[in-house]
Amino acid sequence: MRVAMIGSGYVGLVSGACFADFGHVVTCVDKNPERVTALKRGEIPIYEPGLEELVATNVRANRLSFTTELAPAVADAEAVFIAVGTPSRRGDGHADLTFVHEAAREIAMALNGFTVVVTKSTVPVGTGDEVERIIREARPDADFAVASNPEFLREGAAISDFKRPDRIVIGFDDPRAKEPMEELYRPLYLNQPPILFTARRTSELIKYAANAFLATKITFINEVADLCEKVGADVQDVARGIGLDNRIGSKFLHAGPGYGGSCFPKDTQALIRTAQEAGAPMRIVESVAAANEVRKRRMAEKVMEACGGSVTGKTIAVLGLAFKPNTDDMREAPSLTIIPVLESLGARVRAFDPEAMAQARPLLGDVEFCEDPYACAKGADALVILTEWDAFRALDMARIKQELREPVVVDMRNIYRPADMRKRGFRYVSIGRRSSVRSLWLLC
Ligand SMILES: NC(=O)c1ccc[n+]([C@@H]2O[C@H](COP(=O)([O-])OP(=O)(O)OC[C@H]3O[C@@H](n4cnc5c(N)ncnc54)[C@H](O)[C@@H]3O)[C@@H](O)[C@H]2O)c1
């Protein structure tokens, strides 16, 4: 099939490259000329494992190309995907649909022959209706159907998620959308992923409900971690103990500094707004969003407590800036809350991240960026692990201890063992384990 992918960011680029790899002919469109020029040169503007090779292979096979020109790509396509950003609207938390509506207007003008227009962006219930209205108003003569096909890929594992999804959700009200959507995903049938065909509004809501549920799971275990610290229990064991129950499941039960990223914060907010306006408020999700905000700030206090009650005049070394490993995405990363709070408390912050420093630099103006974890630790009063990159899982701790001025490690991802770290002579603080600050100071 011939496909136009409007928006070549994390989702558009990965989806476009994967559809091309299935054998479809895909044109990825982006209105950012630098992004397109870089892609044409074979440079991938985001960090995503395996993406560079996948793009190169499919460009060589003439199945994947890049352009800023939306009209010819759409005119030629049987399916047009909208994969543009839907950030939080400033002030009210609603999803900002400016890019989606703009794309719909541009698509309308270029439609040629029967075309399925598919929203892959995460969009609130009813957006498909609005996209349909915009297109129909602009081009009453156009022959098209609007479908919803939310994307569930995770950054850092995006290609395998796209190619081996847990499920594919396809929503439409016009039955003519079904066949082309089936054809697009047919190459996946060998693996037989469940495909859920449903109404368009239901499909739109599935994406928000999924993200809100996952955010709830993370926040739940984070609160259990806080309780563990108070009562002397171990959150890792609690998570394992409950996660082994099939009804609960072990994923998304890792306590940490609070969720971030380009999806959970904005999608929980958008769902809260939709639910409030529909007169069916989602109190659980409201609590989750509020608890997560408070938590990120509280993490800065945890560092302060580990440093003996104050960080004023101290140097804090931070390992990991991206919101999770294997991505350079800094959107809503906990580091963007925690580091400024530490700075406002009088700390100087140094940081290292294997991939996200270029993205982080303009966002964290006062931070000194370092070459590697050891340079980062040099002369610092505490080392804080904020993102669980593999590269941080097996640090030479003897060397880290030598580099640090004070042997304090705050591990917000629980990647080290408290007993090991204590044996090595560190004052070690983690999340929801017996190394909690209070017991630590008692031990000291
Ligand atoms: N990032 C993820 O992990 C993820 C996962 C699932 C769903 N989503 C959803 O997918 C959507 C896209 O997210 P993303 O992370 O890829 O965003 P992104 O910001 O990385 O990419 C969006 C791209 O769209 C381009 N764009 C905007 N308007 C355009 C237009 N009219 N024509 C052509 N290009 C245009 C922008 O220049 C940008 O490059 C969002 O709704 C997001 O919630 C994201």
XYZ file of C-alpha atoms and ligand atoms in Angstrom:
488
model
C 0.000 0.000 0.000
C 1.027 3.614 -0.411
C 1.147 5.420 2.906
C 1.720 9.047 3.917
C 2.842 9.595 7.497
C 2.242 13.168 8.618
C 4.709 14.008 11.391
C 8.089 12.298 11.574
C 8.799 12.411 15.295
C 9.168 9.410 17.611
C 5.894 7.849 16.531
C 5.734 8.906 12.887
C 9.288 7.932 12.088
C 9.149 4.562 13.824
C 5.702 3.711 12.410
C 6.703 4.884 8.933
C 9.928 2.877 8.950
C 8.134 -0.230 10.256
C 5.299 -0.001 7.692
C 7.983 0.333 4.993
C 9.720 -2.703 6.423
C 6.414 -4.614 6.082
C 6.613 -3.860 2.335
C 4.430 -0.750 2.056
C 5.683 2.353 0.289
C 5.827 5.135 2.854
C 6.432 8.854 2.579
C 7.191 10.498 5.909
C 6.211 14.154 5.912
C 7.385 16.728 8.413
C 7.005 20.467 8.370
C 10.358 20.902 10.095
C 12.795 21.347 7.177
C 15.940 20.654 9.265
C 14.451 17.355 10.401
C 13.672 16.341 6.831
C 17.078 17.428 5.498
C 18.776 15.409 8.237
C 16.602 12.367 7.493
C 17.414 12.633 3.785
C 21.108 12.560 4.705
C 20.478 9.395 6.706
C 20.753 11.160 10.077
C 18.142 10.149 12.643
C 17.037 13.153 14.699
C 16.065 11.039 17.730
C 17.802 8.283 19.641
C 15.941 5.007 19.248
C 17.822 1.688 19.194
C 17.791 0.021 15.747
C 16.030 2.899 14.000
C 19.004 4.131 11.983
C 19.530 0.707 10.371
C 15.802 0.195 9.768
C 15.490 3.578 8.066
C 18.623 3.026 5.958
C 17.490 -0.415 4.778
C 14.075 0.804 3.696
C 15.379 3.991 2.059
C 17.790 1.810 0.019
C 14.859 -0.418 -0.979
C 12.947 2.673 -2.204
C 10.123 1.994 0.235
C 10.774 4.954 2.541
C 11.289 8.621 1.713
C 11.099 11.980 3.457
C 9.634 15.293 2.406
C 8.283 18.594 3.651
C 5.698 18.558 0.849
C 2.495 17.164 2.282
C 0.273 17.516 -0.796
C 1.979 15.127 -3.270
C 2.518 12.524 -0.536
C -1.179 12.614 0.434
C -2.447 12.696 -3.157
C -0.538 9.524 -3.857
C -1.529 7.633 -0.685
C -4.268 5.119 0.069
C -3.760 5.652 3.815
C -2.707 8.906 5.477
C -1.619 8.770 9.115
C -1.679 11.793 11.382
C 1.226 11.359 13.818
C 1.786 14.946 14.923
C 2.256 16.075 18.525
C -0.674 16.591 20.905
C 0.991 18.415 23.829
C -0.807 19.718 26.904
C -2.542 22.986 26.249
C -1.031 25.658 28.454
C -3.252 26.509 31.391
C -5.981 23.888 31.293
C -4.366 20.490 30.674
C -6.497 19.715 27.607
C -4.727 18.100 24.676
C -3.700 20.840 22.274
C -5.106 19.738 18.933
C -3.730 22.630 16.881
C -1.302 20.384 14.971
C -3.923 17.690 14.356
C -6.493 20.167 13.020
C -3.879 21.911 10.890
C -2.776 18.572 9.441
C -6.424 17.655 8.731
C -6.926 20.910 6.793
C -3.762 20.349 4.749
C -4.678 16.720 4.087
C -8.167 17.740 2.952
C -6.809 19.935 0.194
C -4.651 17.134 -1.207
C -6.959 14.087 -1.038
C -7.230 12.217 -4.296
C -9.430 9.122 -4.653
C -10.712 7.065 -1.714
C -8.316 7.516 1.223
C -8.360 6.378 4.828
C -7.214 9.152 7.141
C -5.959 7.609 10.367
C -5.211 9.386 13.633
C -2.229 7.737 15.250
C -1.595 10.697 17.524
C -3.091 10.312 20.988
C -6.260 12.362 20.734
C -9.275 12.926 23.005
C -12.588 11.263 22.358
C -14.388 12.984 19.526
C -11.268 14.169 17.676
C -12.000 11.778 14.807
C -15.418 13.445 14.427
C -13.727 16.835 14.290
C -11.091 15.673 11.775
C -13.897 14.333 9.607
C -15.810 17.614 9.899
C -12.741 19.702 9.011
C -11.996 17.624 5.928
C -15.603 17.540 4.781
C -15.953 21.301 5.210
C -12.747 22.007 3.273
C -13.403 19.444 0.551
C -17.084 18.465 0.265
C -16.166 16.374 -2.781
C -13.471 14.277 -1.079
C -13.894 10.493 -0.776
C -12.460 9.424 2.578
C -13.021 7.616 5.879
C -11.480 8.647 9.202
C -10.147 5.879 11.443
C -8.423 5.827 14.825
C -5.352 3.650 15.357
C -3.670 4.675 18.607
C -0.030 3.815 19.037
C 1.205 1.903 22.082
C 4.939 1.751 21.336
C 7.385 2.586 24.100
C 10.364 4.780 23.374
C 13.536 2.751 23.746
C 11.814 -0.426 22.530
C 9.729 1.201 19.811
C 10.577 -1.024 16.864
C 9.925 -4.318 18.593
C 6.768 -2.881 20.161
C 5.530 -1.846 16.726
C 6.394 -5.138 15.092
C 5.298 -7.377 17.953
C 2.492 -5.441 19.599
C 0.403 -6.824 22.459
C -2.607 -5.693 20.433
C -3.620 -3.431 17.586
C -6.619 -1.181 18.140
C -8.518 0.108 15.123
C -11.600 2.286 15.456
C -13.896 3.355 12.664
C -17.510 4.198 12.049
C -17.325 3.982 8.234
C -16.930 0.278 7.370
C -14.878 1.150 4.278
C -11.931 1.825 6.628
C -11.681 -1.817 7.710
C -10.160 -3.414 4.641
C -7.293 -0.969 4.076
C -6.455 -1.048 7.804
C -6.378 -4.838 7.755
C -4.174 -4.774 4.693
C -1.732 -2.379 6.372
C -1.236 -4.693 9.330
C -1.550 -7.960 7.374
C 2.215 -8.639 7.492
C 1.817 -8.949 11.277
C -0.835 -11.664 11.039
C 1.833 -14.358 11.111
C 2.465 -13.468 14.738
C -1.298 -13.194 15.247
C -1.425 -10.166 17.516
C -4.980 -9.554 18.731
C -6.651 -6.892 16.604
C -9.516 -5.059 18.202
C -11.895 -3.463 15.744
C -14.165 -1.053 17.510
C -15.979 2.259 17.157
C -13.806 5.319 16.646
C -14.641 7.005 19.954
C -13.981 3.795 21.860
C -10.609 3.410 20.185
C -9.668 6.980 21.128
C -10.584 6.337 24.752
C -8.693 3.021 24.925
C -5.377 4.837 24.503
C -6.063 7.274 27.358
C -7.454 4.578 29.621
C -4.342 2.441 29.020
C -1.920 5.251 29.825
C -3.900 6.379 32.867
C -3.967 2.814 34.181
C -0.205 2.408 33.769
C 0.433 5.774 35.427
C -1.808 4.619 38.284
C 0.176 1.410 38.685
C 3.455 3.329 38.902
C 2.029 5.827 41.365
C 0.549 3.055 43.464
C 3.888 1.318 43.912
C 5.585 4.666 44.563
C 3.206 5.267 47.445
C 3.781 1.718 48.694
C 7.516 2.556 48.589
C 6.958 5.578 50.824
C 5.052 3.383 53.245
C 7.838 0.769 53.147
C 10.344 3.416 54.196
C 8.185 4.360 57.165
C 7.480 0.843 58.386
C 10.749 -0.908 57.521
C 9.525 -3.052 54.609
C 11.084 -3.597 51.196
C 9.202 -2.342 48.130
C 11.079 -4.634 45.734
C 9.738 -7.649 47.587
C 6.268 -6.160 47.898
C 6.236 -5.523 44.129
C 7.354 -9.069 43.449
C 4.896 -10.447 45.957
C 1.946 -8.729 44.351
C 3.218 -8.835 40.755
C 3.341 -12.621 40.716
C -0.428 -12.548 40.984
C -1.579 -12.799 37.354
C -4.437 -10.450 38.034
C -1.905 -7.753 38.928
C 1.173 -8.540 36.798
C 4.760 -7.548 37.503
C 5.204 -4.781 34.935
C 5.105 -1.107 35.891
C 5.667 -1.968 39.538
C 9.112 -0.375 39.831
C 9.231 2.326 42.442
C 11.083 5.444 41.371
C 11.117 9.226 41.294
C 7.726 9.559 39.582
C 6.645 9.056 36.011
C 7.563 11.486 33.244
C 7.930 11.354 29.497
C 6.037 12.623 26.527
C 2.847 10.660 27.236
C 1.776 9.873 30.809
C 1.802 13.418 32.237
C -0.050 15.014 29.335
C -2.382 12.080 28.722
C -3.492 11.784 32.353
C -4.176 15.546 32.383
C -6.135 15.364 29.135
C -8.200 12.421 30.383
C -8.945 14.254 33.629
C -10.223 17.247 31.630
C -12.306 15.113 29.274
C -13.844 13.250 32.208
C -14.606 16.442 34.133
C -16.285 18.012 31.140
C -18.278 14.862 30.451
C -19.567 14.959 34.038
C -17.849 11.672 34.923
C -14.775 12.820 36.874
C -11.992 10.269 37.275
C -10.969 10.846 40.870
C -8.357 8.104 40.855
C -6.523 9.598 37.890
C -6.768 13.066 39.439
C -5.069 11.748 42.589
C -2.425 9.966 40.530
C -1.464 13.129 38.655
C -1.341 15.192 41.855
C 0.669 12.566 43.776
C 3.178 12.292 40.938
C 3.825 16.038 40.872
C 4.396 16.161 44.620
C 6.657 13.123 44.415
C 9.112 14.657 41.959
C 9.630 17.610 44.307
C 9.893 15.309 47.297
C 12.785 13.517 45.557
C 14.900 16.681 45.787
C 14.257 16.667 49.544
C 15.404 13.073 49.658
C 18.745 14.152 48.214
C 18.911 16.965 50.717
C 18.265 14.584 53.615
C 20.914 12.174 52.301
C 23.367 15.072 52.313
C 22.744 15.634 56.022
C 19.877 18.114 55.754
C 21.208 20.717 53.321
C 22.621 20.929 49.815
C 23.563 24.591 50.052
C 27.019 25.067 48.552
C 27.247 21.374 47.746
C 27.906 19.741 44.398
C 25.464 17.070 43.333
C 26.373 14.657 40.526
C 23.359 13.400 38.592
C 23.532 10.295 36.419
C 20.684 10.073 33.909
C 18.546 12.944 32.611
C 16.170 11.321 30.104
C 12.830 10.225 31.531
C 13.839 6.621 30.998
C 16.756 4.658 29.530
C 17.334 4.116 25.790
C 15.833 7.410 24.758
C 17.041 10.986 24.476
C 13.521 12.273 25.155
C 13.559 14.882 27.909
C 9.849 15.729 27.844
C 8.560 15.927 31.444
C 11.601 14.010 32.700
C 11.769 13.962 36.531
C 15.270 15.491 36.191
C 13.614 18.697 34.954
C 11.835 19.088 38.301
C 14.415 17.604 40.660
C 17.504 19.458 39.377
C 15.984 22.972 39.468
C 14.704 22.320 43.016
C 18.200 21.225 44.091
C 19.626 24.368 42.485
C 17.063 26.541 44.219
C 18.187 24.962 47.499
C 21.721 26.161 46.784
C 23.296 23.111 45.108
C 25.559 23.106 42.067
C 24.561 20.283 39.753
C 26.709 18.289 37.382
C 25.192 15.701 35.102
C 25.867 12.942 32.644
C 23.465 11.068 30.360
C 24.566 8.688 27.590
C 22.174 10.135 24.974
C 20.058 12.981 26.299
C 22.605 15.724 27.002
C 22.053 17.565 23.701
C 18.309 17.722 24.435
C 18.898 18.574 28.089
C 21.397 21.415 27.601
C 18.891 24.125 26.615
C 16.500 23.014 29.376
C 19.006 22.922 32.235
C 21.025 26.099 31.753
C 23.004 26.057 35.007
C 24.023 22.412 34.928
C 27.593 21.421 34.129
C 27.534 18.533 31.645
C 30.216 15.875 31.999
C 31.931 13.372 29.741
C 31.234 10.226 31.731
C 29.954 9.066 35.134
C 33.369 9.314 36.788
C 34.045 12.868 35.625
C 30.557 13.669 36.875
C 31.265 12.219 40.325
C 34.599 14.023 40.702
C 34.578 16.155 43.830
C 30.805 15.865 44.287
C 29.127 15.647 47.683
C 26.582 13.081 46.480
C 25.851 10.975 43.432
C 22.213 10.708 42.368
C 21.095 8.010 39.912
C 17.993 9.329 38.167
C 17.694 7.095 35.073
C 18.485 3.381 35.019
C 20.655 3.264 31.890
C 22.468 -0.082 31.579
C 25.725 1.889 31.634
C 24.984 2.836 35.266
C 24.199 -0.678 36.453
C 27.785 -1.834 36.720
C 29.754 1.274 37.623
C 33.206 0.801 39.105
C 32.050 1.752 42.580
C 35.565 1.811 44.034
C 36.421 4.484 41.478
C 33.184 6.367 42.083
C 33.981 6.409 45.799
C 37.443 7.748 45.101
C 36.060 10.507 42.901
C 33.319 11.613 45.321
C 34.122 14.052 48.093
C 31.512 12.342 50.279
C 30.542 8.681 49.725
C 26.810 9.408 49.353
C 24.742 7.672 46.674
C 21.020 8.327 46.175
C 19.729 5.608 43.867
C 16.245 6.550 42.686
C 15.945 3.451 40.524
C 17.027 0.822 43.059
C 19.687 -0.590 40.744
C 22.188 -1.339 43.511
C 21.840 -3.518 46.582
C 21.757 -1.662 49.886
C 23.906 -4.248 51.712
C 26.594 -4.228 48.960
C 26.734 -0.483 48.914
C 27.022 -0.264 52.675
C 29.791 -2.870 52.617
C 31.636 -0.701 50.100
C 31.425 2.171 52.552
C 28.753 4.252 50.907
C 25.951 6.075 52.607
C 23.338 4.666 50.283
C 19.744 5.818 49.946
C 17.271 4.161 47.625
C 13.499 4.037 47.181
C 11.306 2.061 49.543
C 14.041 -0.166 50.923
C 15.714 -0.431 54.269
C 18.356 2.045 53.183
C 15.772 4.751 53.796
C 17.152 8.017 55.044
C 15.949 7.578 58.602
C 17.449 4.146 59.149
C 20.565 5.307 57.331
C 21.198 8.076 59.795
C 20.482 5.730 62.665
C 23.055 3.325 61.244
C 25.590 6.100 60.829
N 6.481 9.348 21.913
C 5.838 8.250 22.282
O 6.392 7.360 22.931
C 4.385 8.046 21.914
C 3.807 6.798 22.061
C 2.478 6.618 21.697
C 1.744 7.695 21.213
N 2.332 8.917 21.099
C 1.542 10.028 20.545
O 1.901 10.212 19.177
C 1.831 11.598 18.828
C 3.170 12.064 18.282
O 4.128 11.984 19.323
P 5.693 12.111 19.047
O 6.359 11.798 20.320
O 6.035 11.360 17.821
O 5.769 13.695 18.730
P 7.011 14.516 18.146
O 6.873 15.881 18.701
O 8.276 13.751 18.358
O 6.744 14.546 16.571
C 5.733 15.258 15.950
C 6.251 15.743 14.602
O 5.156 16.236 13.847
C 5.601 17.311 13.062
N 4.423 18.077 12.603
C 3.548 18.801 13.334
N 2.581 19.305 12.546
C 2.828 18.880 11.293
C 2.188 19.047 10.031
N 1.061 19.780 9.906
N 2.745 18.481 8.944
C 3.855 17.747 9.045
N 4.513 17.541 10.217
C 4.006 18.100 11.320
C 6.546 18.053 13.979
O 7.450 18.878 13.245
C 7.260 16.892 14.696
O 8.458 16.518 14.036
C 1.367 12.310 20.095
O -0.016 12.448 20.067
C 1.780 11.368 21.204
O 0.974 11.512 22.345
C 3.640 9.117 21.418
